[in-house]
Every structure is written in structure tokens, then in C-alpha cells.
């Protein structure tokens, strides 16, 4: 066997904890109980083997107990039901008191003989009108390493035994024996037929390999064989491990049933991710921000490079980015968690984002059966309340690359130079006008350049050049704004996609990961080798049974 | 005793028939602890009515039917064979031995049993080997007239059909001959049945078989004490000691007590009548209480069904509310719809682009094909997508809420397993919603046309275009009713104010408001239709699994009739 029992128990515990909150509690509780029992049993050592004699009332458990012990320890009786609490017979000193305390069996008899290491328990019945008997029997059956089912020719086909005790233990053949007591009441042919019938019923119960022994506690028939069988098992000291292995396999298979191991998950396709990102971008107000980036760049460009005379007019309108509180300079001024003034996503956008997340979860679920589609959907929508805050933070935290281009400063300076030139020209012209008024225009000659008077050139040319320069920069800024808008769009969508990955896709992937781990743990817990085959055979037996009935 | 003041049996019979038919029609499908118990009671009642009470009431003079029942391996078949003195039924060591019931009686009495009077659901066979499932009839003149023995299968073996069969046969008996053994007499399963016999008032005799000689008195004493404890004080206890069989039959000495008791009964017609009468009146007495159990379960089922239906209704009402809220709040105007509206009224970028020549040509061509400008087409599409998204999200959440509510109860959980993927909106919802919204848009245009017809508005309407006017009404629907605040008023209000002016110019102030309101109501009606279809997936599952019960009142009426007749 490649996996040790310890590995299987660890895997079962892991599976139980992974399954917690994902599937029904019952199989999880059973798995946890199996792991706990195994831990407790292993702590008590494997030197002793606990064997319980269980069976219906009147089958002769106490008589058989006495026959095996060789002395009258338990009191068989005619009034049914007889035994109400468990009695223990202990051979040798392998079994310490701690083991018997764990079993909670107060009535103990220590014996010597060839069965050293055996702790034999005589249990109350499980089918009488005394309900407390059944509770006690169930408790000890759950703890014993080997259960010897004691039946008699009248009761071997009882519904209680098969429906409530044997069939639920399908696949655990090596943790039990069946003993047909009172076999002396049958003649040899009837005995053989009876044993064959018990074998048939056991196969239908999914327990095909359980040894069946015919004994008689009253005339001693078959007792020696039963002793031999018990001695063999006690000496090998593997019975406790076999029980734990069978329990682990059964618990794992029950848990696997609840988890649903069939079907394959779908994948998270690019198409769904894109759809999600697009709806999140719309909900985060990315188009609004991108428009604001474009407008802000053009406004700032105009302020930096526009004609200084009319530049002031631009200031009257607010900066669109600052209005959204997306100005990096403002954000960097110490506010660690900047919030934008973007309008909260509209119900339509919220709905679209919600739909996209659900679609993604539905595709990720593929053809898995419940509870996985539900779990994946819950995972995809688990962060709904945080989603919109995080989107806002992502937008607020994005670097929109709103740095001023270097040429703005040069053009700005040039605009001032041109303005100054134009003012100088204007003043000069004013001076000439004053001289003209004083009839002194002939005294001071006006310098000319290419037959144009310099002051006029300065005044008109400066203004004209300023306006042309402003128009030219405006044209360039328009391109710059478009480029920045593109960059901002890309950056923002990238950020939004990351938020979607973290809050929608990652939880879905974690859930699928948990499922994969769970299945792996369950496979490990079910173990390889003979136990697993037995489980499968047990299932086949179930089918045979239902088929036989219908 | 009861024979002197015997009630008019025909009235009782007709009341019982009515009761049987109502019980047959009763379905207790939603799993609850009470329903499981009551379903048992119901099945047993129906069987007892059909297999015992009705046939017995119709033919009071039919032979006494004594059913030999008990645990597997208790020796029922051996006892029957020994009593008859002939191998009428198979006995053996393999459990369970008897798989199909065998009825033995005097040949002259056979005619009472070979029609459908008793146990109508069993096929009859006679001669040769008994077939499985049917009732095997054996006529033997070793039995006296007036008494029939029925060897029933066991009540507690691993073969479940046997258990069901045995319970049904015991329900049909005038008297039970219940066989147990020294090893068996404290088993829980037989005592449950004896309890049922007490409840039904069936006359009962107990055979303690296979009693070890040395402990006969001890066990007998204990058994009688147990019977006393359970209110079965007068039950005769007949002991057969453990013995070796003589050619598969009990030796005469061992059988003596049972033989004496049986022969007494066989010889005394009056005693037999007494037994029949006792079981009959006991059964009649037991009926009202048991019917009440079934009625309680029906009430519970009704309550559960109403609750489950209400959970679905609440979930989808909330969804409808949610959509209505969104439409009223003007939220639809915030995104795409508003942008496209700007395009239509010419303040958006797109309109400017359309002013180029190519744009205009394309515009005309598209208008030629569709009768609408591209901006209008896009606005319409935006409205569809917006409403669509809101409805789908609301339906998804409603489905999830309803599924969560159902999952919280075992009854709901069992229903969820029947339906396929109930906890999400149905796959075709997107198409269906889009279709509905498009149909609504058509309806709005129709409304506009109606409103414009026969008025001076027609001319103005013609100049503005029905399409554009219809779109303006749609915008008014999303903008005019809501409680918009802050900047939204500026944005939505500004645009809708423009639209409003256009509309008022065409139709007049009052008409516009009425028009918008009517359009909104129509939209919400369509949304409700869509959501109702979604909710129907749940109600269909509920109705299929647990159709509304009509038998509760019928049961009450039949019980009342029975009370009046008896």
C-alpha cells in the first residue's frame, strides 16, 4: 500500500475541514468522528484487540461469551431481553485499564489462556423493546475493532440486522464475523443451506467476504474454530488497523457522495473575463474619467500655451479632473485613501456587473452538480459590497500621466515674449501718435523693416503670432489629449480588471481549488489497495439488492 | 352486545366508501416527520377500509378470516399446516420461508374468497405451487365451515415486500393469530404491530412457539406482564413448547392448547360472530382518530405549501419592486441611455459627427431602411440593454433568495432537488426580456400615435416624427416620475425638461404626464409578466410535487357522515 493509514486519516481530516460549510454536515461529522475514534484507538496501542459480540435478543450472545471464556461470566436467561450492559472478558495483560475505560465497560473479568490480548465484550441486544439496550450496543459497536454478529436460525434474516447494521457497513468485510449460533438445532443439510443463505444475504448487503461460522454454545460445536479464528486475528494485531482503514474508506466514500466527484468544472474563459472587466469599467465610471482626462489636458494645454490675453477666460471653468478629485497633485498631498467624486454606479451598471459575475461563475461550474454551481456563484458575488469601493479606490489610485509636456513651457514663454513685443509695439505706436499730435513726427523717424514700420510690425505681428501660436498649440494639444485619454483608458481598465480578478475571479478560483484539494484528500483517504476494491464491491452489492427487489 | 343495537350498516358503508376514496386521493408529499407518520396511517387506513371494513360490512355472514402473522422463523407455516393437518403452505429453515400468502378454508367457503370481496389487490391462484405476490387459495375439508386461516409472510425479515404484505394482510383480518417465540417475544418490531392491533381494536390471540420446556412458565409470565403493560390484558396466550417436528408438523401434544382453542372457535358460530363484531366495531371506533392524524398532516401540508409559495412570491415581488424603483429613480438615465439621448437631441459628439456629409448619407440610408436615425436606434438599444440588465439581475437575485428560503426547510430542499438549477434566472431570460422591452417600445409609439390622433397635435407630431416623440416619452418615463436629487436633476432634469417642452408643445401639459405614467405602467406590466414566468418555475415544481389538497374538507365530511351513521 502506497499511503499509510496515518496519511489517510490526515487526508480525511483535511477533507472534512475543506468540506465544512460546503456540503451537508452529516457526512462531515461522520468523517470527523472516524478520525477522532482512530486517534483515540491508536493512542491506546495495538497490543490488545477489542472484539464485540453483537446480535439480536435471544441469539445466545451471553451463552457464546461464556463458552469462549470457559466459565459463566455473563448470565444468559430465558426472559427477554437479558443483558442490559456490556461485560468484558480480558485475556492476558495487554489491555490496560485505559482501554477499558475508553470502552466504558465497568464489568471486567481478567482471564488467562491462549487468547492473550483479546478483549471480548458481551453486548446487549439491538432489537428488543428495551430501547436503552440498543443505545448501549450501538455505542460499543462503534468502538470495537472486530464485531462478531451472533445470529440464530430464527433471526438470521431479520430486517433490523441487515437494514440497520450490515448494509450501512457495506465494504467493511474485514471488520466482522458472522456466527450462526444454535446450529445444533439444525440437521447438517439444513445447516449448510442456512449458511449458504446467510452468505447470499451478506453478499446482497455488500459484505461478500465475511466469514460465517456455525457454532453451538450449548454443545460446544464450532467453538474451537471460532476461538482459532479470534486467536489468529488477535495474534496478528492488525484488526484495530483494519477497522480504522475500513471506517476511513467508508467515511471518505460517504463524503465523496455528498461532495459529488463526477462532472468536470468549466473554465473561466477570456470572453467572460472581458465581459466582466467591461461592466466593471462602466460601473467604475471609466468613460467619465477618460472624457475628463481629455478635457483636462486640453484645458491645461490652453492655459499653458494659449494666447495670454484670453487665457484667463479658461480659468473660469473648473478643471474636470479636479472636479472629480482625480488630480494627482491633490491626492498626493497626504490623503492616503483618496476618494473620487465620481457618481456612484447606477443600478443598471451594478446589475450589469452582477450579471457578468454570475455568468462567469456559471461557466466556471461546467457540468458540476450541486452544491458546486451554488458555491461558485456565492464566491463570485461574495465581495459585492466591497466591489464598488475598491473600484473607486482603483480609479483614484491610478496614475493618469497628467504631466505637462516640456514644450508647453517654451511655447508659454514665447507667448509672453510675443505679448511683450506686441505691447512694446503698441506703446511705440502710442508714442508716435503723441509725437504726431505735437507735430514732431518728422523729427523722430520711424524705423522700417521691409517697408513696414517696426512698431506696427511689433504690435500687430506679436498679437497675430500669439493667436496663431495658440491655435497651433491647441491643435497639438488636441492630439495630446486624445493620446492621454487612450493611455488613461488603458491604465484604468487594467486597474479595474485587477480588481475584478481579485474580488470576483480569485474567489471562484479558490473555490475550484478547494474542490480539487477536497477530491484529492478524499482519494487519499479512501486509500488504495484492497479496502477500495471492497467499497466498490459493496456498491455493486447495493445495486444487486435493489435490482433483486424491484 | 352490539348486535342488538346494530347501526344501519349501509349508511356506514357508504360513509366509509367516501372516506376511502378521499383518503386514496390524499397526497402527503412534502417530507415532514408528521407527514411520514400520517402517510403510514393513511395507507393502512385505505387498506383496512378496502381489505377489511367494506367487504365485511357488505357481507356480515362471510367466514371468519384468521390471519396467522408473526416474525420470520417463528413457525407460522408449521402451525398452519399442523392446525389444518395437511401441508397447505411451505415451511423450512431458510428465512423468510413464506413469500406469498396462503389462504386455507373449507371448500364450501372458497366462494367467499375467490372474488374481489376481500383483498381486492391480490391476484388469486389455486392448485399447484403458490405463485409470488398473489393470494393462494386452498380448499380442505379438514377445516370446518365458517373459519379461514391465512398464512401471512413475516413482519420483520430483510425482504421488505414481505413486511408490507404482512401488514396489509393483518389489516384485512377478523382476528389475528400472532405467533412469536421464546427468542422473539421481546423484539421491538412485533410489539409495534401489536400496538397497532390494540389501536384498531382487532381481536388478537398470541401463540408462544418454541418455548423451552424448563422456562415455559417464566416466559409466559413475563409475556403476560408485557401484554398487561401495553393494554392488551385479555389476550389469550397459547404456548407450544420446543419440540422436534413430526414430518414437518407439530406433534399433537405440543399443539394441544392451540388446537383446543381453535376447535372451540370453529365449533361456536356465535363466538365467531362475537370476534367479527368486536374487530369490526373496534376498527370503526379507531377510524376518526386516525383520520384526524391524516387531516392534521393535510393541514400541515397546506400550510407548508402556502409558506413555500409565499417565499417565492416574496422573492419575486421584491424583484419587481427593485426594477420599479430603478425605473422610477431615473437611474436608467445615468449611463448609456442618457448619452444616447444626447445624441438624439443633438448635443452629443455623435450628432456633430453626423453633420459631416458621409454621416448624413449613412444616416439617410439607414433611415430609409429602418425608418429611424442611427442615434434613435442606438437610444432604443440602450434602453433595452439597461432595462434588460436590471431585470436579469433582479430575477437572478430573486431566484437565489427563493432557493435559499426553500433550502432552509427539508420540504423545500426536497423540491429544489426536483427542479433543474432553480437558484439562478432561467437561461432564456435575457432574450425574453429584450423582446418584451422592444415590444414595449413599439407600444409606446402606438400610444403616441393614439394620443396624437384626432387632435391638432397631429401636425406637430408629424413634423417632429413619431419615432422621436416616442423616444422622448420613454425618456420622460425614466425621468419624470423619480425623486432625482443633486446633480442628477441638472443632468436628467435638463434633458428631460427639453423633451418635456417638446412633448408639451405637442400634447399639452396634462397629457404628457398621463402618457408617461401609462407608458411606465405598461413597462412594469411586462416586467411583471417576465418575473411571473420566472417564479412559475418554482410554483410548477411545487404544484407537481404537492398539488393543492382538496381532500381535507372531503375527509371531514366523510368522518361527520360516519359519526352520524354510527
Coordinates of C-alpha atoms in Angstrom, one line a residue, chain B residues 57-493:
Chain B
X57 CA -69.8 -4.7 6.2
X58 CA -71.2 -5.9 2.9
X59 CA -71.2 -9.5 3.9
X60 CA -71.5 -10.0 7.6
X61 CA -72.1 -13.7 7.1
X62 CA -68.8 -14.5 5.4
X63 CA -66.4 -16.8 7.2
X64 CA -64.1 -15.5 9.9
X65 CA -60.8 -14.7 8.4
X66 CA -58.0 -15.5 10.9
X67 CA -54.6 -14.3 9.8
X68 CA -51.6 -16.1 11.2
X69 CA -48.8 -13.5 11.5
X70 CA -45.6 -13.0 13.2
X71 CA -41.8 -12.9 13.0
X72 CA -39.7 -14.7 10.5
X73 CA -38.8 -18.2 11.8
X74 CA -41.5 -18.2 14.4
X75 CA -43.1 -21.2 12.8
X76 CA -46.3 -19.7 11.3
X77 CA -46.4 -22.0 8.4
X78 CA -45.7 -25.1 10.5
X79 CA -48.5 -24.0 12.8
X80 CA -51.0 -23.6 10.0
X81 CA -50.0 -26.9 8.4
X82 CA -50.4 -28.6 11.8
X83 CA -53.7 -27.0 12.5
X84 CA -55.1 -28.0 9.2
X85 CA -53.5 -31.4 9.3
X86 CA -52.4 -31.0 5.7
X87 CA -49.4 -29.3 4.0
X88 CA -51.1 -26.3 2.6
X89 CA -48.1 -23.9 2.9
X90 CA -44.4 -24.4 2.7
X91 CA -42.3 -24.4 5.8
X92 CA -38.5 -24.7 6.1
X93 CA -35.3 -23.5 7.7
X94 CA -34.4 -20.8 5.2
X95 CA -35.7 -17.3 6.1
X96 CA -38.1 -15.9 5.1
X97 CA -39.9 -19.1 4.2
X98 CA -43.3 -17.9 3.1
X99 CA -43.3 -15.3 0.4
X100 CA -46.8 -15.3 -0.9
X101 CA -49.8 -15.7 1.4
X102 CA -51.8 -18.9 1.5
X103 CA -55.5 -19.0 2.5
X104 CA -56.9 -22.3 3.7
X105 CA -60.6 -22.9 4.3
X106 CA -63.4 -25.4 3.8
X107 CA -64.1 -26.0 0.1
X108 CA -67.7 -24.7 0.6
X109 CA -66.3 -21.4 1.9
X110 CA -64.0 -20.9 -1.1
X111 CA -66.5 -18.8 -3.0
X112 CA -66.3 -16.1 -0.3
X113 CA -62.7 -15.6 -1.1
X114 CA -62.2 -16.2 -4.9
X115 CA -63.9 -12.9 -5.9
X116 CA -62.6 -9.4 -5.1
X117 CA -64.6 -9.1 -1.9
X118 CA -61.5 -9.3 0.4
X119 CA -58.0 -8.2 -0.5
X120 CA -59.1 -6.9 -4.0
X121 CA -55.5 -6.0 -4.9
X122 CA -54.3 -9.7 -4.8
X123 CA -54.4 -12.0 -7.8
X124 CA -56.0 -15.3 -6.9
X125 CA -54.4 -18.7 -7.6
X126 CA -55.3 -22.2 -6.5
X127 CA -53.8 -25.6 -7.0
X128 CA -50.1 -26.4 -7.5
X129 CA -47.4 -24.2 -6.1
X130 CA -48.4 -20.7 -4.8
X131 CA -47.2 -18.0 -7.2
X132 CA -45.3 -15.0 -5.9
X133 CA -47.4 -11.9 -5.0
X134 CA -50.8 -13.4 -5.4
X135 CA -53.1 -15.0 -2.8
X136 CA -53.0 -18.8 -3.0
X137 CA -56.4 -20.4 -2.1
X138 CA -56.5 -23.9 -0.7
X139 CA -59.8 -25.7 0.0
X140 CA -59.6 -28.5 2.5
X141 CA -62.4 -30.3 4.3
X142 CA -60.2 -30.7 7.3
X143 CA -61.1 -27.2 8.3
X144 CA -64.7 -26.6 9.5
X145 CA -67.0 -24.2 7.7
X146 CA -67.1 -20.6 8.8
X147 CA -63.4 -20.1 9.5
X148 CA -60.5 -19.5 7.2
X149 CA -56.8 -19.5 8.0
X150 CA -54.4 -17.2 6.2
X151 CA -50.7 -17.8 6.5
X152 CA -49.1 -14.4 6.1
X153 CA -45.4 -13.7 5.3
X154 CA -43.2 -12.5 8.1
X155 CA -43.3 -9.0 9.6
X156 CA -39.6 -8.4 10.2
X157 CA -37.3 -10.1 7.7
X158 CA -34.9 -8.4 5.4
X159 CA -37.4 -8.9 2.5
X160 CA -39.2 -5.6 2.6
X161 CA -42.1 -6.7 0.4
X162 CA -42.9 -9.3 2.9
X163 CA -43.2 -6.8 5.6
X164 CA -45.5 -4.6 3.6
X165 CA -47.6 -7.6 2.6
X166 CA -47.9 -8.9 6.1
X167 CA -49.1 -5.5 7.4
X168 CA -51.7 -5.3 4.7
X169 CA -52.9 -8.9 5.4
X170 CA -53.1 -8.3 9.1
X171 CA -55.2 -5.2 8.3
X172 CA -57.7 -7.4 6.5
X173 CA -58.1 -9.9 9.3
X174 CA -61.1 -10.5 11.5
X175 CA -58.8 -11.9 14.0
X176 CA -55.0 -12.2 14.5
X177 CA -53.3 -15.3 15.5
X178 CA -49.9 -13.8 16.3
X179 CA -47.0 -16.2 16.6
X180 CA -43.9 -15.4 18.5
X181 CA -41.1 -17.5 20.1
X182 CA -39.2 -17.7 23.3
X183 CA -36.3 -15.9 21.5
X184 CA -38.5 -13.4 19.9
X185 CA -41.1 -12.3 22.3
X186 CA -39.3 -9.1 23.4
X187 CA -38.5 -7.9 19.8
X188 CA -39.4 -4.4 19.1
X189 CA -41.0 -4.9 15.6
X190 CA -43.8 -7.3 16.6
X191 CA -44.7 -5.2 19.6
X192 CA -45.2 -2.2 17.3
X193 CA -47.7 -4.3 15.4
X194 CA -49.5 -5.5 18.5
X195 CA -49.7 -1.8 19.5
X196 CA -51.4 -1.2 16.1
X197 CA -53.8 -4.1 16.7
X198 CA -54.8 -2.6 20.0
X199 CA -55.4 0.8 18.4
X200 CA -57.5 -0.7 15.7
X201 CA -59.4 -2.9 18.2
X202 CA -58.6 -6.1 16.3
X203 CA -59.2 -9.2 18.3
X204 CA -56.0 -10.9 19.0
X205 CA -54.6 -14.3 20.2
X206 CA -50.9 -14.9 20.9
X207 CA -49.0 -18.1 20.3
X208 CA -45.7 -18.5 22.1
X209 CA -43.9 -21.0 20.0
X210 CA -40.7 -22.9 20.6
X211 CA -40.8 -22.3 24.4
X212 CA -38.0 -24.3 26.1
X213 CA -39.6 -26.8 28.5
X214 CA -37.6 -25.6 31.5
X215 CA -38.6 -22.0 31.1
X216 CA -42.2 -22.1 29.8
X217 CA -43.8 -20.6 33.0
X218 CA -41.2 -18.0 33.4
X219 CA -41.5 -16.7 29.8
X220 CA -45.3 -17.0 29.8
X221 CA -45.5 -14.9 33.0
X222 CA -43.2 -12.3 31.5
X223 CA -45.1 -12.2 28.2
X224 CA -48.5 -11.8 30.0
X225 CA -46.9 -9.0 32.1
X226 CA -45.7 -7.3 28.9
X227 CA -49.2 -7.6 27.4
X228 CA -50.7 -6.1 30.5
X229 CA -48.3 -3.2 30.4
X230 CA -49.4 -2.4 26.9
X231 CA -53.1 -2.6 27.5
X232 CA -53.7 -6.0 25.9
X233 CA -54.8 -7.6 29.1
X234 CA -57.4 -10.1 27.8
X235 CA -55.3 -11.5 25.0
X236 CA -55.2 -15.4 25.1
X237 CA -51.6 -16.7 25.3
X238 CA -51.2 -20.2 23.9
X239 CA -47.9 -22.0 24.5
X240 CA -46.3 -24.5 22.1
X241 CA -43.2 -26.0 23.7
X242 CA -39.9 -26.5 21.8
X243 CA -40.2 -29.9 20.2
X244 CA -39.0 -32.0 17.3
X245 CA -41.3 -31.8 14.3
X246 CA -43.1 -34.9 13.2
X247 CA -43.0 -34.9 9.4
X248 CA -42.9 -31.1 9.3
X249 CA -45.8 -30.8 11.7
X250 CA -46.1 -30.2 15.4
X251 CA -46.9 -33.3 17.5
X252 CA -50.5 -33.4 18.8
X253 CA -49.4 -33.0 22.4
X254 CA -47.5 -29.8 21.7
X255 CA -50.3 -28.4 19.6
X256 CA -53.0 -29.3 22.2
X257 CA -53.7 -25.8 23.7
X258 CA -53.9 -24.2 20.3
X259 CA -55.9 -27.0 18.9
X260 CA -58.4 -26.8 21.8
X261 CA -58.8 -23.0 21.4
X262 CA -59.2 -23.3 17.6
X263 CA -61.7 -26.1 17.7
X264 CA -63.8 -24.2 20.3
X265 CA -63.9 -21.2 18.0
X266 CA -64.6 -23.3 14.9
X267 CA -67.5 -25.1 16.6
X268 CA -69.1 -22.0 18.1
X269 CA -70.7 -19.8 15.4
X270 CA -71.8 -17.3 18.0
X271 CA -68.3 -16.9 19.4
X272 CA -67.1 -16.3 15.8
X273 CA -69.7 -13.7 15.3
X274 CA -68.6 -12.1 18.5
X275 CA -65.0 -12.0 17.3
X276 CA -66.0 -10.4 14.0
X277 CA -68.3 -7.9 15.7
X278 CA -65.6 -6.9 18.2
X279 CA -63.0 -6.4 15.5
X280 CA -65.5 -4.5 13.3
X281 CA -66.6 -2.1 16.0
X282 CA -63.0 -1.7 17.2
X283 CA -62.0 -0.8 13.7
X284 CA -64.9 1.6 13.3
X285 CA -64.1 3.3 16.6
X286 CA -60.4 3.7 15.7
X287 CA -61.1 5.4 12.4
X288 CA -61.9 9.0 13.5
X289 CA -58.7 9.4 15.5
X290 CA -56.6 8.1 12.7
X291 CA -58.4 10.2 10.1
X292 CA -57.7 13.2 12.3
X293 CA -53.9 12.4 12.1
X294 CA -54.2 12.5 8.4
X295 CA -56.2 15.7 8.5
X296 CA -53.6 17.3 10.7
X297 CA -50.9 16.3 8.1
X298 CA -53.0 17.7 5.3
X299 CA -53.3 21.0 7.2
X300 CA -49.6 21.0 7.7
X301 CA -49.0 20.2 4.1
X302 CA -51.3 23.1 3.1
X303 CA -49.5 25.4 5.5
X304 CA -46.1 24.4 4.2
X305 CA -47.3 24.8 0.6
X306 CA -48.6 28.2 1.3
X307 CA -45.4 29.1 3.0
X308 CA -43.2 27.8 0.2
X309 CA -45.3 29.6 -2.4
X310 CA -45.2 32.8 -0.3
X311 CA -41.5 32.6 -0.1
X312 CA -41.3 32.5 -3.9
X313 CA -43.8 35.3 -4.2
X314 CA -42.0 37.5 -1.7
X315 CA -38.7 37.0 -3.5
X316 CA -40.1 37.9 -6.9
X317 CA -42.2 40.7 -5.5
X318 CA -39.0 42.2 -4.2
X319 CA -37.5 41.8 -7.6
X320 CA -40.4 43.6 -9.2
X321 CA -40.1 46.3 -6.6
X322 CA -36.4 46.6 -7.3
X323 CA -37.0 47.1 -11.0
X324 CA -39.7 49.6 -10.4
X325 CA -37.5 51.5 -8.1
X326 CA -34.8 51.7 -10.7
X327 CA -37.2 52.8 -13.4
X328 CA -38.7 55.5 -11.1
X329 CA -35.4 56.8 -9.7
X330 CA -34.3 57.8 -13.2
X331 CA -31.2 55.6 -12.7
X332 CA -31.6 54.2 -16.2
X333 CA -30.9 57.7 -17.5
X334 CA -27.5 57.9 -15.9
X335 CA -25.5 55.7 -18.2
X336 CA -25.9 54.7 -21.8
X337 CA -29.4 55.9 -22.2
X338 CA -28.6 59.5 -21.3
X339 CA -25.6 59.5 -23.6
X340 CA -27.7 58.2 -26.5
X341 CA -30.4 60.7 -25.7
X342 CA -27.8 63.5 -26.0
X343 CA -27.0 62.0 -29.4
X344 CA -30.6 62.1 -30.4
X345 CA -31.3 65.7 -29.4
X346 CA -28.1 66.8 -31.0
X347 CA -25.9 67.9 -28.1
X348 CA -23.6 64.9 -28.2
X349 CA -20.5 64.2 -30.1
X350 CA -22.1 61.7 -32.3
X351 CA -24.6 64.3 -33.7
X352 CA -21.7 66.5 -34.6
X353 CA -20.1 63.7 -36.4
X354 CA -23.3 63.0 -38.2
X355 CA -23.2 66.5 -39.6
X356 CA -20.4 65.6 -41.9
X357 CA -21.6 64.6 -45.3
X358 CA -20.8 60.9 -45.0
X359 CA -22.6 60.8 -41.8
X360 CA -25.6 62.4 -43.3
X361 CA -25.6 60.0 -46.3
X362 CA -25.3 57.0 -44.0
X363 CA -28.0 58.5 -41.8
X364 CA -30.3 58.7 -44.7
X365 CA -29.6 55.3 -45.9
X366 CA -30.3 53.8 -42.5
X367 CA -33.3 55.9 -42.1
X368 CA -34.5 54.6 -45.4
X369 CA -34.2 51.0 -44.3
X370 CA -35.3 51.3 -40.7
X371 CA -37.3 54.4 -40.6
X372 CA -35.2 55.8 -37.7
X373 CA -32.0 57.7 -37.4
X374 CA -28.9 55.8 -36.1
X375 CA -29.0 57.8 -32.9
X376 CA -32.6 56.8 -32.3
X377 CA -31.7 53.2 -33.0
X378 CA -28.9 53.3 -30.5
X379 CA -31.1 55.0 -27.9
X380 CA -33.6 52.3 -28.3
X381 CA -30.9 49.7 -27.9
X382 CA -29.6 51.4 -24.8
X383 CA -33.0 51.4 -23.2
X384 CA -33.3 47.7 -24.0
X385 CA -29.9 46.9 -22.5
X386 CA -30.5 49.0 -19.5
X387 CA -33.8 47.5 -18.6
X388 CA -32.6 44.1 -19.5
X389 CA -29.6 44.2 -17.2
X390 CA -31.8 45.4 -14.3
X391 CA -34.5 42.7 -14.8
X392 CA -31.9 39.9 -15.2
X393 CA -30.1 40.9 -12.0
X394 CA -33.3 41.2 -10.1
X395 CA -34.5 37.8 -11.4
X396 CA -31.2 36.2 -10.5
X397 CA -31.3 37.6 -7.0
X398 CA -34.9 36.6 -6.6
X399 CA -34.2 33.1 -7.7
X400 CA -31.3 32.9 -5.3
X401 CA -33.4 34.3 -2.4
X402 CA -36.2 31.9 -3.1
X403 CA -33.8 28.9 -3.3
X404 CA -32.1 30.0 -0.1
X405 CA -35.5 30.2 1.6
X406 CA -36.5 26.8 0.3
X407 CA -33.2 25.2 1.2
X408 CA -33.8 26.2 4.9
X409 CA -36.6 23.6 5.2
X410 CA -36.5 19.9 4.5
X411 CA -39.7 20.2 2.4
X412 CA -38.2 22.9 0.3
X413 CA -34.9 21.1 -0.1
X414 CA -36.7 18.0 -1.5
X415 CA -38.4 20.2 -4.0
X416 CA -35.2 22.0 -5.0
X417 CA -33.7 18.7 -5.9
X418 CA -36.5 18.1 -8.4
X419 CA -36.2 21.3 -10.3
X420 CA -33.2 21.9 -12.5
X421 CA -31.0 24.8 -11.4
X422 CA -33.8 26.8 -9.9
X423 CA -31.4 29.1 -8.0
X424 CA -30.5 31.2 -11.0
X425 CA -32.5 33.0 -13.6
X426 CA -33.6 30.8 -16.5
X427 CA -31.2 30.7 -19.5
X428 CA -33.7 32.3 -21.9
X429 CA -34.5 35.3 -19.7
X430 CA -32.2 37.7 -21.5
X431 CA -33.8 37.1 -24.8
X432 CA -37.3 37.2 -23.4
X433 CA -36.7 40.5 -21.5
X434 CA -35.1 42.1 -24.6
X435 CA -38.1 41.0 -26.6
X436 CA -40.5 42.4 -24.0
X437 CA -38.7 45.8 -23.8
X438 CA -38.7 46.1 -27.6
X439 CA -42.4 45.3 -27.7
X440 CA -42.9 47.9 -25.1
X441 CA -41.1 50.4 -27.3
X442 CA -43.4 49.6 -30.1
X443 CA -46.3 50.0 -27.7
X444 CA -45.1 53.5 -26.7
X445 CA -45.0 54.6 -30.3
X446 CA -48.6 53.3 -30.6
X447 CA -49.6 55.3 -27.5
X448 CA -48.1 58.4 -29.0
X449 CA -49.9 57.8 -32.3
X450 CA -53.2 57.3 -30.4
X451 CA -52.6 60.4 -28.3
X452 CA -51.7 62.4 -31.4
X453 CA -54.7 61.3 -33.5
X454 CA -57.7 63.4 -33.8
X455 CA -56.1 66.5 -32.3
X456 CA -54.3 69.5 -33.5
X457 CA -51.2 67.8 -32.2
X458 CA -51.1 65.6 -35.3
X459 CA -49.5 68.2 -37.4
X460 CA -46.8 69.0 -34.9
X461 CA -46.3 65.3 -34.3
X462 CA -45.8 64.8 -38.0
X463 CA -43.2 67.4 -38.1
X464 CA -41.3 66.1 -35.1
X465 CA -41.7 62.4 -36.1
X466 CA -43.4 59.7 -34.2
X467 CA -40.2 57.9 -33.5
X468 CA -38.5 60.9 -31.9
X469 CA -41.7 61.6 -29.9
X470 CA -41.9 58.1 -28.7
X471 CA -38.3 58.2 -27.6
X472 CA -39.0 61.4 -25.8
X473 CA -41.9 59.7 -24.0
X474 CA -39.6 56.9 -23.0
X475 CA -37.1 59.4 -21.5
X476 CA -39.9 61.1 -19.8
X477 CA -40.9 57.7 -18.2
X478 CA -37.4 57.4 -16.8
X479 CA -37.0 61.0 -15.7
X480 CA -40.3 62.5 -14.8
X481 CA -41.5 60.2 -12.1
X482 CA -38.4 59.8 -10.0
X483 CA -37.1 61.6 -7.0
X484 CA -34.0 62.8 -8.6
X485 CA -31.5 64.7 -6.4
X486 CA -28.5 67.0 -6.7
X487 CA -26.6 66.9 -10.0
X488 CA -29.0 64.3 -11.3
X489 CA -31.7 66.9 -11.5
X490 CA -29.4 69.1 -13.5
X491 CA -28.4 66.3 -15.9
X492 CA -31.6 64.3 -16.2
X493 CA -33.9 67.3 -15.5

